[in-house]
Every structure is written in C-alpha cells, then in structure tokens.
Coordinates of C-alpha atoms and ligand atoms in Angstrom, one line a residue:
M1457 CA 158.7 -7.4 94.5
R1458 CA 162.0 -7.6 91.7
I1459 CA 162.0 -11.0 89.2
D1460 CA 165.6 -11.6 90.5
D1461 CA 164.8 -11.8 94.0
I1462 CA 161.8 -14.3 93.0
I1463 CA 164.0 -16.6 90.9
A1464 CA 166.5 -16.4 94.0
A1465 CA 164.4 -17.0 96.4
S1466 CA 162.4 -19.7 94.5
D1467 CA 164.0 -24.0 95.4
E1468 CA 162.2 -24.8 92.3
P1469 CA 162.3 -23.7 89.1
V1470 CA 160.3 -20.3 87.7
F1471 CA 157.9 -20.4 85.5
S1472 CA 156.5 -17.1 83.4
F1473 CA 153.9 -16.0 81.2
E1474 CA 154.0 -13.7 78.2
F1475 CA 151.5 -11.1 77.1
F1476 CA 151.1 -8.3 74.1
P1477 CA 148.7 -5.8 74.4
P1478 CA 145.4 -6.7 72.0
K1479 CA 144.4 -4.1 69.7
T1480 CA 141.2 -4.8 70.0
E1481 CA 138.0 -5.1 72.3
E1482 CA 137.8 -9.0 71.4
G1483 CA 141.4 -9.7 71.6
E1484 CA 141.2 -7.5 75.4
R1485 CA 138.8 -10.1 76.4
N1486 CA 140.4 -12.7 74.7
L1487 CA 143.4 -11.6 76.7
Y1488 CA 141.6 -11.2 80.5
A1489 CA 140.0 -14.7 79.8
A1490 CA 144.0 -16.3 78.7
L1491 CA 145.0 -14.8 82.1
G1492 CA 141.8 -15.5 84.3
E1493 CA 142.7 -19.2 83.4
L1494 CA 146.5 -19.2 83.7
R1495 CA 146.7 -17.3 86.7
A1496 CA 145.7 -20.7 89.1
L1497 CA 148.9 -22.1 88.2
N1498 CA 150.5 -19.6 90.0
P1499 CA 153.7 -18.3 87.7
A1500 CA 156.1 -16.2 89.3
F1501 CA 155.7 -13.6 86.7
V1502 CA 154.0 -12.6 83.8
S1503 CA 155.3 -10.2 81.2
V1504 CA 153.4 -7.9 78.4
T1505 CA 155.2 -6.7 75.5
Y1506 CA 155.4 -3.4 74.1
G1507 CA 154.7 -2.5 70.3
A1508 CA 156.6 -1.6 67.5
G1509 CA 157.8 2.0 68.0
G1510 CA 156.3 2.3 71.1
S1511 CA 152.8 1.9 69.4
T1512 CA 151.0 0.5 73.2
R1513 CA 153.2 2.7 75.6
E1514 CA 149.6 3.5 77.5
K1515 CA 148.4 -0.1 76.7
T1516 CA 151.8 -2.3 77.7
I1517 CA 151.6 0.0 81.2
E1518 CA 148.2 -0.7 82.1
I1519 CA 147.9 -4.2 81.5
V1520 CA 150.8 -4.9 83.9
R1521 CA 149.5 -2.4 86.3
R1522 CA 146.2 -4.6 85.9
I1523 CA 148.0 -8.2 86.0
H1524 CA 149.4 -6.3 89.5
A1525 CA 146.8 -5.0 91.2
E1526 CA 143.6 -7.4 90.0
Y1527 CA 144.8 -11.0 89.5
G1528 CA 147.8 -10.7 92.2
L1529 CA 150.4 -11.9 90.0
E1530 CA 154.3 -10.1 89.9
A1531 CA 154.1 -8.7 86.6
M1532 CA 157.0 -7.3 83.9
A1533 CA 156.8 -4.8 81.4
H1534 CA 158.9 -4.8 78.1
F1535 CA 160.7 -1.3 76.9
T1536 CA 162.4 -0.5 74.1
C1537 CA 164.4 2.3 72.5
V1538 CA 162.5 2.9 69.4
G1539 CA 161.6 6.0 68.4
A1540 CA 162.5 7.7 71.4
T1541 CA 164.2 10.1 72.8
V1542 CA 166.3 9.9 76.5
G1543 CA 163.9 12.1 77.3
A1544 CA 161.1 9.9 76.1
L1545 CA 162.4 7.3 77.4
R1546 CA 162.9 8.5 80.9
S1547 CA 159.6 9.9 81.3
T1548 CA 158.2 6.1 80.1
L1549 CA 160.3 4.7 82.7
D1550 CA 159.2 7.5 85.3
E1551 CA 155.4 6.6 84.7
M1552 CA 156.2 2.8 85.2
R1553 CA 157.6 3.3 88.4
D1554 CA 154.6 5.7 89.2
A1555 CA 151.9 2.9 88.3
G1556 CA 154.5 0.7 90.9
I1557 CA 156.0 -1.6 88.1
D1558 CA 159.2 -3.1 89.5
N1559 CA 160.3 -4.9 87.0
V1560 CA 161.2 -4.3 83.2
L1561 CA 162.8 -5.1 79.9
A1562 CA 165.8 -3.8 78.4
L1563 CA 165.2 -3.6 74.9
R1564 CA 166.7 -2.2 72.0
G1565 CA 163.5 -3.2 69.3
D1566 CA 163.2 -4.0 66.2
P1567 CA 163.2 -1.5 63.6
P1568 CA 159.5 0.0 62.9
Q1569 CA 157.1 -1.7 59.9
G1570 CA 158.9 -0.8 56.6
Q1571 CA 162.4 0.0 57.5
E1572 CA 165.1 -2.8 57.0
Q1573 CA 168.0 -1.5 59.2
W1574 CA 168.3 -0.7 63.1
T1575 CA 168.7 3.6 63.0
Q1576 CA 169.5 4.8 66.2
T1577 CA 166.6 7.9 67.1
D1578 CA 168.5 11.4 67.2
G1579 CA 169.1 11.9 70.8
G1580 CA 167.6 8.0 71.6
L1581 CA 169.7 5.2 72.2
E1582 CA 171.4 2.6 70.0
Y1583 CA 171.9 -0.2 72.1
S1584 CA 169.8 -2.2 74.9
R1585 CA 173.3 -2.1 77.1
E1586 CA 172.7 1.6 77.2
L1587 CA 169.0 1.3 78.1
V1588 CA 170.2 -0.6 80.6
E1589 CA 172.9 1.3 82.0
L1590 CA 170.3 4.4 81.8
I1591 CA 167.4 2.8 83.9
A1592 CA 170.3 1.1 85.8
G1593 CA 171.5 3.8 86.8
D1594 CA 168.5 6.0 87.7
Y1595 CA 166.0 3.2 88.7
D1596 CA 165.3 0.7 90.7
F1597 CA 163.5 -1.5 88.4
A1598 CA 164.7 -5.2 88.2
I1599 CA 166.4 -5.2 84.8
G1600 CA 165.9 -8.1 82.2
G1601 CA 167.2 -8.4 78.9
A1602 CA 166.6 -10.9 76.0
C1603 CA 168.8 -13.6 74.2
F1604 CA 169.5 -15.6 71.5
P1605 CA 171.1 -19.1 71.3
E1606 CA 170.8 -18.9 67.4
T1607 CA 172.5 -15.7 67.8
H1608 CA 170.5 -12.3 66.8
L1609 CA 169.5 -11.7 63.2
A1610 CA 171.7 -9.1 62.6
A1611 CA 175.4 -9.8 64.7
A1612 CA 177.9 -9.8 62.9
D1613 CA 178.3 -13.4 63.9
P1614 CA 177.7 -15.6 67.2
E1615 CA 181.3 -14.1 69.5
S1616 CA 180.3 -11.1 69.1
D1617 CA 177.0 -11.4 69.9
V1618 CA 177.6 -13.1 73.4
R1619 CA 180.2 -10.7 74.4
Y1620 CA 177.7 -7.9 74.0
L1621 CA 175.2 -10.2 75.6
A1622 CA 177.9 -10.1 78.8
E1623 CA 178.2 -6.1 78.4
K1624 CA 174.5 -6.1 78.9
V1625 CA 174.9 -8.2 82.1
Q1626 CA 177.4 -6.1 83.7
A1627 CA 175.5 -2.8 82.5
G1628 CA 173.2 -4.4 85.1
A1629 CA 171.3 -7.3 83.6
R1630 CA 169.9 -9.4 86.5
F1631 CA 168.4 -11.9 84.2
L1632 CA 167.8 -13.0 80.9
I1633 CA 165.2 -14.6 78.9
S1634 CA 165.5 -16.2 75.6
Q1635 CA 164.3 -16.0 71.9
L1636 CA 162.0 -18.9 70.8
F1637 CA 163.5 -22.0 70.0
F1638 CA 163.1 -25.5 68.9
D1639 CA 166.8 -27.3 69.5
N1640 CA 168.0 -27.8 73.0
A1641 CA 171.2 -28.7 71.6
R1642 CA 171.0 -25.0 70.7
F1643 CA 170.0 -23.7 73.4
A1644 CA 172.6 -25.6 74.8
D1645 CA 175.6 -25.0 72.8
F1646 CA 174.2 -20.8 73.2
L1647 CA 174.9 -21.3 77.2
T1648 CA 178.0 -23.4 77.2
R1649 CA 179.3 -20.2 75.1
A1650 CA 177.6 -17.4 76.8
R1651 CA 179.0 -18.9 80.1
A1652 CA 182.3 -18.9 79.3
A1653 CA 181.5 -15.1 77.8
G1654 CA 181.1 -14.3 81.7
V1655 CA 177.4 -14.1 81.7
T1656 CA 176.7 -15.1 84.9
V1657 CA 173.2 -14.4 85.4
P1658 CA 170.1 -16.8 85.5
I1659 CA 169.2 -17.2 81.7
I1660 CA 165.4 -18.8 81.2
P1661 CA 164.7 -20.4 78.2
G1662 CA 161.6 -19.1 75.9
I1663 CA 159.3 -21.6 74.4
L1664 CA 156.4 -21.4 71.6
P1665 CA 154.2 -24.4 72.0
I1666 CA 153.2 -25.1 67.9
T1667 CA 149.6 -24.5 67.7
N1668 CA 149.4 -23.3 64.5
V1669 CA 151.7 -23.5 61.7
A1670 CA 150.7 -20.6 59.8
Q1671 CA 151.1 -18.4 62.6
L1672 CA 154.6 -20.5 63.3
Q1673 CA 156.3 -19.8 59.6
R1674 CA 155.0 -15.4 60.5
I1675 CA 157.1 -15.9 64.1
T1676 CA 160.2 -17.6 62.4
G1677 CA 160.0 -15.7 59.9
M1678 CA 160.6 -12.6 61.8
C1679 CA 163.0 -13.8 64.9
G1680 CA 165.0 -16.5 62.6
A1681 CA 164.7 -19.6 65.0
S1682 CA 165.3 -22.6 62.8
L1683 CA 163.4 -25.9 62.8
P1684 CA 165.4 -29.0 63.2
P1685 CA 164.1 -30.6 60.0
R1686 CA 162.8 -33.8 61.6
L1687 CA 160.1 -30.9 63.9
T1688 CA 159.3 -29.5 59.7
A1689 CA 158.7 -33.0 58.6
E1690 CA 156.0 -33.7 61.3
L1691 CA 154.2 -30.5 60.6
A1692 CA 154.0 -31.5 57.1
A1693 CA 152.4 -34.6 57.4
R1694 CA 149.8 -33.2 60.0
S1695 CA 149.2 -30.7 57.4
D1696 CA 145.9 -31.5 56.5
S1697 CA 144.7 -31.3 60.3
P1698 CA 145.0 -28.0 62.9
E1699 CA 143.5 -30.2 65.2
A1700 CA 146.7 -33.0 64.4
V1701 CA 149.4 -30.1 64.6
H1702 CA 147.7 -28.1 67.6
D1703 CA 148.4 -32.1 70.0
F1704 CA 152.0 -32.5 68.5
G1705 CA 153.0 -28.9 68.9
V1706 CA 151.9 -29.5 73.0
A1707 CA 153.6 -32.8 73.3
Y1708 CA 156.9 -31.8 71.4
A1709 CA 157.3 -28.5 73.6
A1710 CA 156.6 -30.6 77.0
L1711 CA 159.4 -32.8 75.9
Q1712 CA 162.1 -29.8 74.9
C1713 CA 160.5 -27.7 78.3
A1714 CA 160.9 -31.2 80.7
E1715 CA 164.6 -31.6 79.0
L1716 CA 165.9 -28.6 79.6
L1717 CA 164.2 -28.4 83.4
A1718 CA 166.2 -32.0 83.5
N1719 CA 169.2 -30.7 82.4
G1720 CA 168.8 -27.4 85.1
A1721 CA 166.7 -24.5 83.9
P1722 CA 166.1 -22.2 85.8
G1723 CA 162.8 -22.0 84.5
I1724 CA 160.6 -22.1 81.0
H1725 CA 159.2 -18.4 79.6
F1726 CA 156.0 -19.2 77.8
Y1727 CA 155.3 -17.7 75.0
T1728 CA 151.4 -17.6 75.4
L1729 CA 150.3 -15.4 72.0
N1730 CA 147.6 -14.6 74.6
R1731 CA 146.1 -17.9 74.7
S1732 CA 145.7 -20.5 77.7
P1733 CA 145.0 -24.3 76.6
A1734 CA 148.4 -25.2 75.6
T1735 CA 150.6 -23.7 78.1
R1736 CA 147.9 -24.8 81.2
A1737 CA 148.2 -28.5 79.1
I1738 CA 152.3 -28.2 79.4
L1739 CA 152.7 -26.8 82.8
S1740 CA 151.0 -29.0 84.6
A1741 CA 152.2 -32.0 83.7
L1742 CA 155.6 -30.8 84.5
R1743 CA 154.6 -29.8 87.8
L1744 CA 153.1 -33.4 87.9
L1745 CA 156.1 -34.8 86.8
R1746 CA 158.3 -32.5 87.7
P1747 CA 161.6 -33.6 85.6
W1748 CA 163.5 -31.0 87.4
D1749 CA 164.2 -33.9 90.5
S1750 CA 166.7 -34.9 88.2
V1751 CA 169.3 -32.4 88.3
V1752 CA 172.3 -33.6 89.6
H1753 CA 173.5 -30.1 90.3
P1754 CA 170.5 -27.9 90.7
A1755 CA 169.2 -25.2 89.4
S1756 CA 172.2 -22.6 89.9
P1757 CA 173.1 -19.4 87.6
S1758 CA 176.4 -21.5 86.3
V1759 CA 175.0 -25.0 85.0
T1760 CA 174.8 -25.4 81.6
A1761 CA 172.3 -27.7 79.9
S1762 CA 173.2 -30.4 77.5
A1763 CA 170.4 -31.7 75.1
Ligands
LIG453 P1 170.5 -5.3 71.3 O1 171.2 -6.3 73.1 O2 171.0 -4.0 71.5 O3 171.4 -6.4 70.4 C1 170.8 -5.7 69.1 C2 172.2 -6.1 68.2 O4 173.1 -5.2 68.3 C3 172.7 -7.8 68.3 O5 172.7 -8.1 66.8 C4 174.0 -7.5 69.1 O6 175.0 -8.7 68.4 C5 174.3 -6.0 68.2 N1 175.4 -5.9 69.1 C6 175.1 -4.8 70.6 N2 175.8 -4.3 71.6 C7 176.1 -3.7 70.6 C8 177.5 -2.9 70.6 N3 178.4 -2.4 71.6 N4 177.9 -2.8 68.8 C9 177.8 -3.6 68.2 N5 176.7 -4.7 68.2 C10 175.7 -4.2 69.4 N6 160.5 -6.5 70.4 C11 160.0 -5.5 70.5 O7 159.9 -4.6 69.7 N7 158.8 -5.2 71.8 C12 158.9 -6.3 72.9 O8 158.3 -6.5 74.0 C13 160.1 -7.2 72.6 N8 160.0 -8.4 74.1 C14 161.0 -9.2 73.3 C15 161.4 -10.9 74.4 C16 162.4 -11.7 74.4 C17 162.2 -12.3 75.6 C18 163.2 -11.2 73.4 C19 164.2 -12.1 73.2 C20 163.0 -10.4 72.6 C21 161.9 -9.9 72.4 N9 161.9 -8.2 71.4 C22 161.0 -7.2 71.6 C23 162.2 -9.1 70.3 C24 163.7 -7.8 70.1 O9 163.7 -6.0 70.5 C25 164.8 -7.8 69.6 O10 165.0 -9.1 69.1 C26 165.9 -6.7 68.7 O11 166.0 -7.0 67.2 C27 167.0 -6.8 69.4 O12 166.9 -6.3 70.6 P2 167.9 -6.6 72.0 O13 167.2 -6.5 73.3 O14 168.8 -8.2 72.6 O15 168.9 -5.3 71.2

C-alpha cells in the first residue's frame, strides 16, 4: 500500500522504523530479531536504507521484499543517485517495481567515501528533485523525500534549501522524512519556513534515541545534527556509565517525541540502527499516554509545531 495513502487514511500519528542492510550474517540475524520484536508495535511502515554508491542495491530490495512478504509490514526502499546513470537508475526502479515495492524514498545520496564534494555521475542525476521527476514520470511508486531541519550541510543557505525542497515536492514527493535532530525548537522553525515556502505535504520528524555516545558522535559528525549544550552536558555527566547514557537517551527521545506529537506532528520516524529495545520502550510509552490527543488542531499538513 502507498505510504501517502496510509498517512491520509490514518486518524492517528503514523510511526515508522528505519533499518539498514547489515554487512554480516550476525548483523542479519540482529536485523530480523529486531524486526520480529518491532512488528508487534504495528508500525505504519518500515524503511530500508540504500548503501553508499548503490552498494546494498540487491540487499535493500531483498530486505524490503521480505519485510513485506514475511512480516506483513508495509515497507519503503531508500534509493539514491550515487554512481548511477539514468539507465541504471531505471533498471533498479524496474527491479523494485517487479519485486512488488510500492514506496521509494528518493534521495541524492552523499559523495562516495573518500570524496569530499558531491559530483554528478556522467549520464546520471545531480539532485534528488530530478530523481523524483524521473520516478513520478514513469512509475507508480509513492515517493518520499528527505528534509533537513538544521539545513543540509552542503546547502548555500537555509532559504535556498527549503526552496529546493518545495521544488522536490512540486515534482512529486508526497511526504517528507526529516534528518535526525535533538532540539524541537529547530524543527518548529524549519516547519514554519517550509510551510511558508509552499511545502504542504506531511513532514515526519526523524528521531534517533541516543543509546551510545561514540555512535552518536559518529552519526552527528556525518549528518551535522547539533546537540543542545544542556544535552551534551547531561551525556558528559554519564560518561562513565553506558547504561546511564542509554536510560537517559530513551527518556530524552520519549519526551522529544511527546512534545512533537502534542504539537501536531503527523508521526515519528525512528532511526532504529537495527535495534529494538529503545524504540519499543518509547513507542509503547507514547501509545499509552497519547500526547496527540491534546493537539488543538489535529494533524494536518499545515499544522506547525511550536517547541
Ligand atoms: P538534494 O535534495 O538533492 O539536496 C542536496 C543539496 O543540494 C542540498 O544542499 C540542497 O540545498 C541542494 N540543492 C537541491 N536542489 C538544488 C538545485 N536545483 N540547485 C542547487 N542546489 C540544490 N543517504 C544514502 O546514501 N542512503 C540512504 O538510504 C539515505 N537515507 C536517508 C534518509 C533520510 C530520512 C535522510 C534525511 C537522509 C538520508 N540519506 C541517505 C542521506 C542523503 O542522501 C544525504 O543527506 C544527501 O546529501 C542529500 O540528499 P537529498 O535527497 O536531500 O539531496
């Protein structure tokens, strides 16, 4: 089923989980164990990332197919322009369609490892908007796109970043999933700017429960998400206890999600890192407390969150 239809038909927030294709057999076992546990939470959909340079192409498609067929969950394949000609992009899209996939997250992708600057592949595409156009022109997938509450790292400025985002939506992206962030005020500010730029589709905030400081530093180092100083201080105060960091991280993410949902967010996309306990704890607590019941104007595309 198309994710845009799922969001439109749902009178409650939609919760989704992101996974990545593992590199080892042990990683694969962990992924399917996490999926088995998270399935019980009945997510609206799950998504599977697409490795740098298309390195996980077959795996991404296979995992999405398996999640759908064996776990009965709606699933979305991430897809990037990296290292592929338009012909190669089309043949991957054909494969996805033939595998019964209904949903694609259309991304530009990051420069391949060892390369600082993004460069377009000869005969390929330069921006995600072009990939959205390609898909919308010739395929029936529901298309999602990425967005960046703190502005994309390589963007010239925040204004042009949301302007290009609006163009991507105009080209056919039906919903957006945000980069992870730790300060709801930044997301609220972004939402206001995106709506003002004419972005009317649902924008689902992406949340990473902090469970490990070294991992957090690696991820934020790559994607540029900032940590409020008080959050950094709380993590530093627990630097001698991984367990305390984990407990605090789960509590912080739960409160972050509750505030977003109480302010009208249409759902939460959890970056699970192929692990289940943190996401399970947070989503179970949210479902008990239902912070979205206190929304004054129920989730609609034009609702703006205020932190
Ligand atoms: P674009 O929309 O093309 O934007 C890239 C940059 O170009 C931005 O700075 C933008 O401001 C600028 N720009 C856009 N249009 C124009 C224009 N017309 N003229 C000039 N400048 C322009 N990466 C992976 O490799 N695999 C994944 O599975 C993956 N999943 C992700 C999931 C989510 C939810 C998010 C938020 C990111 C994900 N990424 C993934 C990372 C993503 O590929 C990178 O952040 C990438 O650098 C930007 O992708 P984009 O689709 O936003 O690019």
